[in-house]
PDB file of C-alpha atoms in Angstrom:
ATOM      1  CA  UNK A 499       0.000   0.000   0.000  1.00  0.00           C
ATOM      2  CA  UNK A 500       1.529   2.854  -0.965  1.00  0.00           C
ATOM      3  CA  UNK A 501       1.795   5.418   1.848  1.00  0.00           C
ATOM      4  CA  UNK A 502      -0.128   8.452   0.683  1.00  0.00           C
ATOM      5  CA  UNK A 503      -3.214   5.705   0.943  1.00  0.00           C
ATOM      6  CA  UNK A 504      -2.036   4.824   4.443  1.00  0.00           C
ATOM      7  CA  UNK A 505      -2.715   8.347   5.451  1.00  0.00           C
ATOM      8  CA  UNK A 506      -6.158   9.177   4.004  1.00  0.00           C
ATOM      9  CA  UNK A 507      -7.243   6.177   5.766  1.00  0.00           C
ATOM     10  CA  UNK A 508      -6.800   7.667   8.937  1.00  0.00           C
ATOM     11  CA  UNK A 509      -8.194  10.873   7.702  1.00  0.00           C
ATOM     12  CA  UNK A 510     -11.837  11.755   8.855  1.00  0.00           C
ATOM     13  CA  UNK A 511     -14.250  12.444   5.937  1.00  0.00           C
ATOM     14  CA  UNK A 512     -15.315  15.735   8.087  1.00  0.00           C
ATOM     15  CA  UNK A 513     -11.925  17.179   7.845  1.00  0.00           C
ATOM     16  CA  UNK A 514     -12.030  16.650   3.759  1.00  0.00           C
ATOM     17  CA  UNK A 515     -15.582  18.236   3.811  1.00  0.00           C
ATOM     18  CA  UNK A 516     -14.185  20.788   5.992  1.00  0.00           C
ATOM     19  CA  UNK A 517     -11.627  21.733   3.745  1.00  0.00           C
ATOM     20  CA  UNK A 518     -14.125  21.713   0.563  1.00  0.00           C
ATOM     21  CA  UNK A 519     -15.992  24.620   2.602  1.00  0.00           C
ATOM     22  CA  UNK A 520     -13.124  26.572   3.067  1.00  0.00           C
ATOM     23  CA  UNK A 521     -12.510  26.532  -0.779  1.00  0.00           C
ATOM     24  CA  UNK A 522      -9.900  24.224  -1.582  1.00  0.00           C
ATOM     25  CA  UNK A 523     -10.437  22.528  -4.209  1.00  0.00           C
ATOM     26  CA  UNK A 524      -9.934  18.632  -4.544  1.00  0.00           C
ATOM     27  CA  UNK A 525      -6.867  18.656  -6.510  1.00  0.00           C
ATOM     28  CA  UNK A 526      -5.049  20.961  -3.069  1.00  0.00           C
ATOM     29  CA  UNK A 527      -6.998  18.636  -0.986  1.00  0.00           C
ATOM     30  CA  UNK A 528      -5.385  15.426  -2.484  1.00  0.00           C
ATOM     31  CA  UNK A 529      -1.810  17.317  -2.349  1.00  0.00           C
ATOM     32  CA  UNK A 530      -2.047  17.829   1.540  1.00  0.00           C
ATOM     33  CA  UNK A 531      -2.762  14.295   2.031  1.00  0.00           C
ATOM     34  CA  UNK A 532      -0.078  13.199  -0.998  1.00  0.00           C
ATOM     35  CA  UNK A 533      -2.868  11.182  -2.730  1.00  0.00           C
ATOM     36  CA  UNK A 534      -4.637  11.549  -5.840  1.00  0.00           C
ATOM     37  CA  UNK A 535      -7.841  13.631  -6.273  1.00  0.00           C
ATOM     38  CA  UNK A 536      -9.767  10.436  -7.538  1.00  0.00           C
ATOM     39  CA  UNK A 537      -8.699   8.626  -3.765  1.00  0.00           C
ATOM     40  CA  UNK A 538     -10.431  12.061  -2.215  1.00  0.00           C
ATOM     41  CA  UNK A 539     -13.756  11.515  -4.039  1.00  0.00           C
ATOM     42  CA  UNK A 540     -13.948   7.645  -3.509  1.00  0.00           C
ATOM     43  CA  UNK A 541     -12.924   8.325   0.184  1.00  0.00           C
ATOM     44  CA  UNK A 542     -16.252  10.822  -0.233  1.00  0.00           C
ATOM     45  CA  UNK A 543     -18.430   8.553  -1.993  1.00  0.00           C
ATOM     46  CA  UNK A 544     -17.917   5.697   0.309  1.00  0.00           C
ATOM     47  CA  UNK A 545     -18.912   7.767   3.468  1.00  0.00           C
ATOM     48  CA  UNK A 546     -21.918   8.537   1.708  1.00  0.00           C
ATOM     49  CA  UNK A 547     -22.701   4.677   1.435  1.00  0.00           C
ATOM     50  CA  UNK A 548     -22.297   4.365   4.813  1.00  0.00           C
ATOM     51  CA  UNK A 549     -25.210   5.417   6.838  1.00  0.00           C
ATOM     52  CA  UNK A 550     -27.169   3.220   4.165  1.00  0.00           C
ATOM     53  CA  UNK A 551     -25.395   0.284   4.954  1.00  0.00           C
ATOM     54  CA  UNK A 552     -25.835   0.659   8.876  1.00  0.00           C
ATOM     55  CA  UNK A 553     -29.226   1.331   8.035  1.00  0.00           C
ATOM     56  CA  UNK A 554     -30.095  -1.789   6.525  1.00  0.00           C
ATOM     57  CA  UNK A 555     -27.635  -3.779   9.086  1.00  0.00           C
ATOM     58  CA  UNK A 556     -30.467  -2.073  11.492  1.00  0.00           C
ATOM     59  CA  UNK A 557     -33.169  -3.849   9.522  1.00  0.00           C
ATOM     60  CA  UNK A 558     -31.362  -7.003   8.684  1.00  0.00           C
ATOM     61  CA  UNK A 559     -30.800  -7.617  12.668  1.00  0.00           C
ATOM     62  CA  UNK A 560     -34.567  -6.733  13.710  1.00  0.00           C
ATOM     63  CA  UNK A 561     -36.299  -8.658  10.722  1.00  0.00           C
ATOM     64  CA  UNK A 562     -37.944  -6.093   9.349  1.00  0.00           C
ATOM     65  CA  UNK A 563     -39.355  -7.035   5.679  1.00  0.00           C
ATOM     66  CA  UNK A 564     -42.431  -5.210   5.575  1.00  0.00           C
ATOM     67  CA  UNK A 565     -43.886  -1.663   5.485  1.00  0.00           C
ATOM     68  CA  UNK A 566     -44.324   0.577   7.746  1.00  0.00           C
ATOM     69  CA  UNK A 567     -41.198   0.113   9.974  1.00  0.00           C
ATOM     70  CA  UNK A 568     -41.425   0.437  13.492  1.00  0.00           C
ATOM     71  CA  UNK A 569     -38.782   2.874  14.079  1.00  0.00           C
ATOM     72  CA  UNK A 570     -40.252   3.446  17.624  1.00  0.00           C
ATOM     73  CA  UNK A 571     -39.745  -0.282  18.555  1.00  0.00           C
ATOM     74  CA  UNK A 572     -36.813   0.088  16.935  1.00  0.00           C
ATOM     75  CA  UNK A 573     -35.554   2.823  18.435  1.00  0.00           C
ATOM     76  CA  UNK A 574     -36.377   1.667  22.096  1.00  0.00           C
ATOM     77  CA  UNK A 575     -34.764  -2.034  21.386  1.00  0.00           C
ATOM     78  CA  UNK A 576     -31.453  -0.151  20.333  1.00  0.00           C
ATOM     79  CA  UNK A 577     -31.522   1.520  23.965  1.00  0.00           C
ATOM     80  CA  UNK A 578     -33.061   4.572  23.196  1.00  0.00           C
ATOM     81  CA  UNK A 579     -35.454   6.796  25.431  1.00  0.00           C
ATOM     82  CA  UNK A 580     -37.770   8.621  23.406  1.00  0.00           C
ATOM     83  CA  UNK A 581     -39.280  11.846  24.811  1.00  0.00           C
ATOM     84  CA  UNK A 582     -42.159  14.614  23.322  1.00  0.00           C
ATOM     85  CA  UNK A 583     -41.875  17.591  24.513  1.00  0.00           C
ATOM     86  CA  UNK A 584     -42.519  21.423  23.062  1.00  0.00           C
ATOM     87  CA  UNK A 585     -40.333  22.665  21.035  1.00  0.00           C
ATOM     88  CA  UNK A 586     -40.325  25.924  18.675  1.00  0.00           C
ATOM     89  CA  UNK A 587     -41.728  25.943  15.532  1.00  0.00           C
ATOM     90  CA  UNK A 588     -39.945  24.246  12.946  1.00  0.00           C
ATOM     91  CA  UNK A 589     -37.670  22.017  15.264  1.00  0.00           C
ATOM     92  CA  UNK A 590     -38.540  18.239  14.955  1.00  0.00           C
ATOM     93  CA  UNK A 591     -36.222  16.917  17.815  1.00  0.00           C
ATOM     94  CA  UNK A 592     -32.816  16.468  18.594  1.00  0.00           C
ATOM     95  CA  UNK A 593     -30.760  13.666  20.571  1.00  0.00           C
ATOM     96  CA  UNK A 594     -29.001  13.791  23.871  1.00  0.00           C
ATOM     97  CA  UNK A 595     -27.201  10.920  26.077  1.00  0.00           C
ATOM     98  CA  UNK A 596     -29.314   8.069  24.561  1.00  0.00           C
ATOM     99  CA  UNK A 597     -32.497  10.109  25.022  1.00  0.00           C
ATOM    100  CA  UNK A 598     -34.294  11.130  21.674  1.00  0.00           C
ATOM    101  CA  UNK A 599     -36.927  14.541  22.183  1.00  0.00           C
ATOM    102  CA  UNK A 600     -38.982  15.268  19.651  1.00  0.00           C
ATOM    103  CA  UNK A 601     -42.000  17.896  19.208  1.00  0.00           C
ATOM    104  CA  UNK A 602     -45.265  16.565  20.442  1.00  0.00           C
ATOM    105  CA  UNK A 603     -46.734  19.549  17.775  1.00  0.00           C
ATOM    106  CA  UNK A 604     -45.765  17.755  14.776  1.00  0.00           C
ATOM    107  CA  UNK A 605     -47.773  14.808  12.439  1.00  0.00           C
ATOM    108  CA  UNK A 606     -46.755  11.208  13.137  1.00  0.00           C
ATOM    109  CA  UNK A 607     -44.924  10.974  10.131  1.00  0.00           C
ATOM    110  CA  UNK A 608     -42.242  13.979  10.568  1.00  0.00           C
ATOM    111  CA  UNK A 609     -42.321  12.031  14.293  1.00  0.00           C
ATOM    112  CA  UNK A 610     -41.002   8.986  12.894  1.00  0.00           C
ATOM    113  CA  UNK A 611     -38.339  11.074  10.742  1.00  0.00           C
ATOM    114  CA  UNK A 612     -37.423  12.823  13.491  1.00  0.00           C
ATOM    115  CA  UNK A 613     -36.533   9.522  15.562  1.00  0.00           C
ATOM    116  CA  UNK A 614     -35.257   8.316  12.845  1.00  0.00           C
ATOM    117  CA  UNK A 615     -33.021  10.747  11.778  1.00  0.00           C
ATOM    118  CA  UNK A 616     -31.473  11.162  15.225  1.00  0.00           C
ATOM    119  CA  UNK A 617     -30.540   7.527  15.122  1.00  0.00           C
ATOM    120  CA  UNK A 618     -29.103   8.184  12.334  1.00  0.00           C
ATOM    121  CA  UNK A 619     -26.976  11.088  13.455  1.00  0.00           C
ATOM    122  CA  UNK A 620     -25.396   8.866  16.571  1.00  0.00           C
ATOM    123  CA  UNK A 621     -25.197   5.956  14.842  1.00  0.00           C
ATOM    124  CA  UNK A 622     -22.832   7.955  12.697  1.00  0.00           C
ATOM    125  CA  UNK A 623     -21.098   9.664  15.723  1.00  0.00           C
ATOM    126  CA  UNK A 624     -21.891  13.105  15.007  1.00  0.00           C
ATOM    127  CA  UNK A 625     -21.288  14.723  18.433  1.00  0.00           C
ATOM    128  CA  UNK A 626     -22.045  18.448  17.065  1.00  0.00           C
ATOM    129  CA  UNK A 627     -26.206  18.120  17.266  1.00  0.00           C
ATOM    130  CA  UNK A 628     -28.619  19.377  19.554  1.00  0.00           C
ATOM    131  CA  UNK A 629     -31.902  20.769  19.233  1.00  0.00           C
ATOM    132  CA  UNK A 630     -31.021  21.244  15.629  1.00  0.00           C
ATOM    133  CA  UNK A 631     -33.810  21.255  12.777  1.00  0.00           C
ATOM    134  CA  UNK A 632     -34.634  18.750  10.589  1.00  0.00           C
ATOM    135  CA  UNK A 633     -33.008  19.750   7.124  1.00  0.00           C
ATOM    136  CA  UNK A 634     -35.115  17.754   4.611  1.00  0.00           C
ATOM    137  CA  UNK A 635     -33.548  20.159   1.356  1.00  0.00           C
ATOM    138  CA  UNK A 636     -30.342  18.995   2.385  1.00  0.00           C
ATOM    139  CA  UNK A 637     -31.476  14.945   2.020  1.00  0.00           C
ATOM    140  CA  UNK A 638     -30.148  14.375  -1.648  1.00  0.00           C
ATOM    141  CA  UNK A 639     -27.319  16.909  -2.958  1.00  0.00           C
ATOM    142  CA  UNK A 640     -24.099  16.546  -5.066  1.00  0.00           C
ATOM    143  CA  UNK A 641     -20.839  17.110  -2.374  1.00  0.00           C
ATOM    144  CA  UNK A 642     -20.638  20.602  -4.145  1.00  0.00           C
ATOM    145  CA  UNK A 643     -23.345  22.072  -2.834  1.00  0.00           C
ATOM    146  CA  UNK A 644     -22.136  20.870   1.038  1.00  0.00           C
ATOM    147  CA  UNK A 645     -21.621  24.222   2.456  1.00  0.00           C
ATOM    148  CA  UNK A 646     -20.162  23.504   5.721  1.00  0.00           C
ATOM    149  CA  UNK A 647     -19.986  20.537   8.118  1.00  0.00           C
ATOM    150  CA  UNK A 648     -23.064  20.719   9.784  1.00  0.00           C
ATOM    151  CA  UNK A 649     -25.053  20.323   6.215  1.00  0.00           C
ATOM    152  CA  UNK A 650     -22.813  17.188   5.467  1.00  0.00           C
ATOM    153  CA  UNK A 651     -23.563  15.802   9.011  1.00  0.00           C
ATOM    154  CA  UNK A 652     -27.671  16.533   7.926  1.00  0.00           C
ATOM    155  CA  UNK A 653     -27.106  15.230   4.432  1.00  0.00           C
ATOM    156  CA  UNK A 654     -25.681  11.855   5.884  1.00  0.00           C
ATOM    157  CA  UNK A 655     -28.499  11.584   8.359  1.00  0.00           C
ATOM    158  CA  UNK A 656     -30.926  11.658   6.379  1.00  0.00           C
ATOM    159  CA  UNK A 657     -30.082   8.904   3.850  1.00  0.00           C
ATOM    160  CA  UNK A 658     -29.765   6.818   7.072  1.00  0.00           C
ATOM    161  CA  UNK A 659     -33.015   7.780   8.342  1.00  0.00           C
ATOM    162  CA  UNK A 660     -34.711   7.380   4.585  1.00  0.00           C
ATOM    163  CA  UNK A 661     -33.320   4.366   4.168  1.00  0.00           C
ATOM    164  CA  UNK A 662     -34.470   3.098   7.654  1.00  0.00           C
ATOM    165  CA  UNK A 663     -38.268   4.271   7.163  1.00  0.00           C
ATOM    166  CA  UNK A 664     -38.074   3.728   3.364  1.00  0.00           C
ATOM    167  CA  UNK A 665     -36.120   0.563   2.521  1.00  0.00           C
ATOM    168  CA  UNK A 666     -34.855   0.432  -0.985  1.00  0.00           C
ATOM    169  CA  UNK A 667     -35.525  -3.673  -0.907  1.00  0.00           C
ATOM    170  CA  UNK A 668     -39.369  -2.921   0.037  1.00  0.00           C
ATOM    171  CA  UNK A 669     -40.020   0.484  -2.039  1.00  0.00           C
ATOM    172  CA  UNK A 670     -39.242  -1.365  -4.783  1.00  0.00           C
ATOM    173  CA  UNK A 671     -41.111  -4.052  -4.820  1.00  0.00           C
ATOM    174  CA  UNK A 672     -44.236  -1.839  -3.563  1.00  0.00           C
ATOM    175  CA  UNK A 673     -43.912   0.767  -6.924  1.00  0.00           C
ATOM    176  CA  UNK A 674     -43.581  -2.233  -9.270  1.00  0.00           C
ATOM    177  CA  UNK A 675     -47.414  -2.626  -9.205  1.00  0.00           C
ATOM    178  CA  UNK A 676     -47.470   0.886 -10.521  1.00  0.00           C
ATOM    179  CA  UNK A 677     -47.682   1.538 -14.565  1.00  0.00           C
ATOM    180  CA  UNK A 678     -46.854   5.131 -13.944  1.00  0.00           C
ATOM    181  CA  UNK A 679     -46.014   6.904 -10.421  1.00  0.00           C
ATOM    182  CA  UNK A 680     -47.989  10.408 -10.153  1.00  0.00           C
ATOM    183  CA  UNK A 681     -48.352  12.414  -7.568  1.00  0.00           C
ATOM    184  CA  UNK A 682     -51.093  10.326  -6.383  1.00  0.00           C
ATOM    185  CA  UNK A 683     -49.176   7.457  -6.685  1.00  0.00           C
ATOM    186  CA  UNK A 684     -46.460   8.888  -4.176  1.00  0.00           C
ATOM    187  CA  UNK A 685     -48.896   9.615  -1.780  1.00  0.00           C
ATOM    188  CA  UNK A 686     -50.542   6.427  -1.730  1.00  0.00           C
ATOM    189  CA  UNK A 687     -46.784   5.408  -1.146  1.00  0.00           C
ATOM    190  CA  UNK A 688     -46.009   7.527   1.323  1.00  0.00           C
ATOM    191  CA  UNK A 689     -49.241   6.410   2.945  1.00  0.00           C
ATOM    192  CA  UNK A 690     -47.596   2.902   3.123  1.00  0.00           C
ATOM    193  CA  UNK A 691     -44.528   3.803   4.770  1.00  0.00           C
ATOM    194  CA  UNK A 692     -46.108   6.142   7.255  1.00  0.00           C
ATOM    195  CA  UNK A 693     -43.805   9.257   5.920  1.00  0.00           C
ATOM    196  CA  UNK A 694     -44.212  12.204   3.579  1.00  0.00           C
ATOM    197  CA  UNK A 695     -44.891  12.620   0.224  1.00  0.00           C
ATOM    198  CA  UNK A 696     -41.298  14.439   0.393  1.00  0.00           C
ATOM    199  CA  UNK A 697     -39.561  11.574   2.093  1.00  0.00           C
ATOM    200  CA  UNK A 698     -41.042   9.213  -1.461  1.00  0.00           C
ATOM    201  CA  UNK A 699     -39.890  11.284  -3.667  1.00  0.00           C
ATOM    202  CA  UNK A 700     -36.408  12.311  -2.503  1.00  0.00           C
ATOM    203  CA  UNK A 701     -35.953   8.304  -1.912  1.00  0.00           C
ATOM    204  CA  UNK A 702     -37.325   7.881  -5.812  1.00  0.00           C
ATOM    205  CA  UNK A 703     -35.366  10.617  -6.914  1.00  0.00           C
ATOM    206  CA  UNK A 704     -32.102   9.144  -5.809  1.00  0.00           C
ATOM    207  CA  UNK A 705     -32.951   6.270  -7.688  1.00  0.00           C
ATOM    208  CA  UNK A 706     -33.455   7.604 -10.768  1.00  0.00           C
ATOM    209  CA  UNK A 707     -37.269   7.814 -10.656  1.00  0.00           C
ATOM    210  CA  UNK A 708     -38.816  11.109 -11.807  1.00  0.00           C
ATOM    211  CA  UNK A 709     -42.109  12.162 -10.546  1.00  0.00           C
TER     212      UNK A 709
END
């Protein structure tokens, strides 16, 4: 292994994304780690994978293979302690010390997100997060429009928590009885999974599905 490699292995993703928001392009980024710019991006691409992968190790180990997932059950199997409580406008929850909060003002659907997302977020080790919104715009983007950290951290917790509520495996095999997916279609979806209409077609969009 040649020893530029050796390094960006021990390199955290955050400090590359860090780096990316401070302007540098990937070409400077690869020459302060003495790899190549292509190493950077796969480095990238494979932390992206990632909170898919735990997701589904999440499903694989509690047996789910049907829709709607019980994130709560979930949730409270894995340890968690989940909590409503009021919170401003536009916050869904946030996670503290095992204990999940989320707003008791908000529909059953954003509640599940909202569990799920913070799952997602400390399955992933983010230590940065509390009481911090729910960034749903920020759920599918290219890693040039990350702006800082924080919207990588919200970007990565989200696929988990899509992929926990919305398994690929099972959306799949629910939209092949579909000649054509409209909006009602989606709905009727989301319906099915107990999430948004949002949540269905972010999750379609990223797999090539347009709506």
């Amino acid at each position: 292994m040649a020893k530029g490699e050796f390094k960006l292995k021990d390199v955290e993703v955050l400090d590359i994304i860090s780096l990316r928001c401070k302007g540098r392009t990937f070409a400077e980024i690869a020459e302060v780690y003495s790899v190549s710019p292509s190493s950077i991006l796969k480095k990238i691409n494979r932390e992206k994978v990632r909170p898919i992968i735990l997701a589904r190790d999440l499903l694989k180990r509690y047996r789910v293979i049907e829709a709607p997932v019980n994130v709560l059950d979930i949730a409270r199997s894995e340890g968690y302690c989940l909590e409503g409580i009021n919170l401003p406008k536009g916050i869904t929850g946030y996670f503290e010390s095992k204990t999940i909060r989320f707003n008791t003002d908000i529909s059953e659907s954003e509640k599940r997100y909202a569990i799920a997302k913070q799952m997602g977020h400390d399955a992933l080790k983010h230590m940065l997060y509390e009481k911090k919104k729910i960034i749903t715009k920020n759920t599918i983007c290219k890693i040039e429009e990350i702006s800082d950290v924080e919207s990588w951290q919200e970007m990565v917790a989200n696929k988990f928590a899509m992929e926990l509520l919305v398994p690929e495996k099972q959306l799949m095999k629910t939209i092949k009885k579909y000649d054509y997916l409209s909006f009602e279609e989606v709905y009727e979806i989301a319906r099915k999974f107990k999430v948004s209409d949002v949540i269905i077609s972010f999750k379609l969009s990223s797999l090539g599905y347009e709506i």
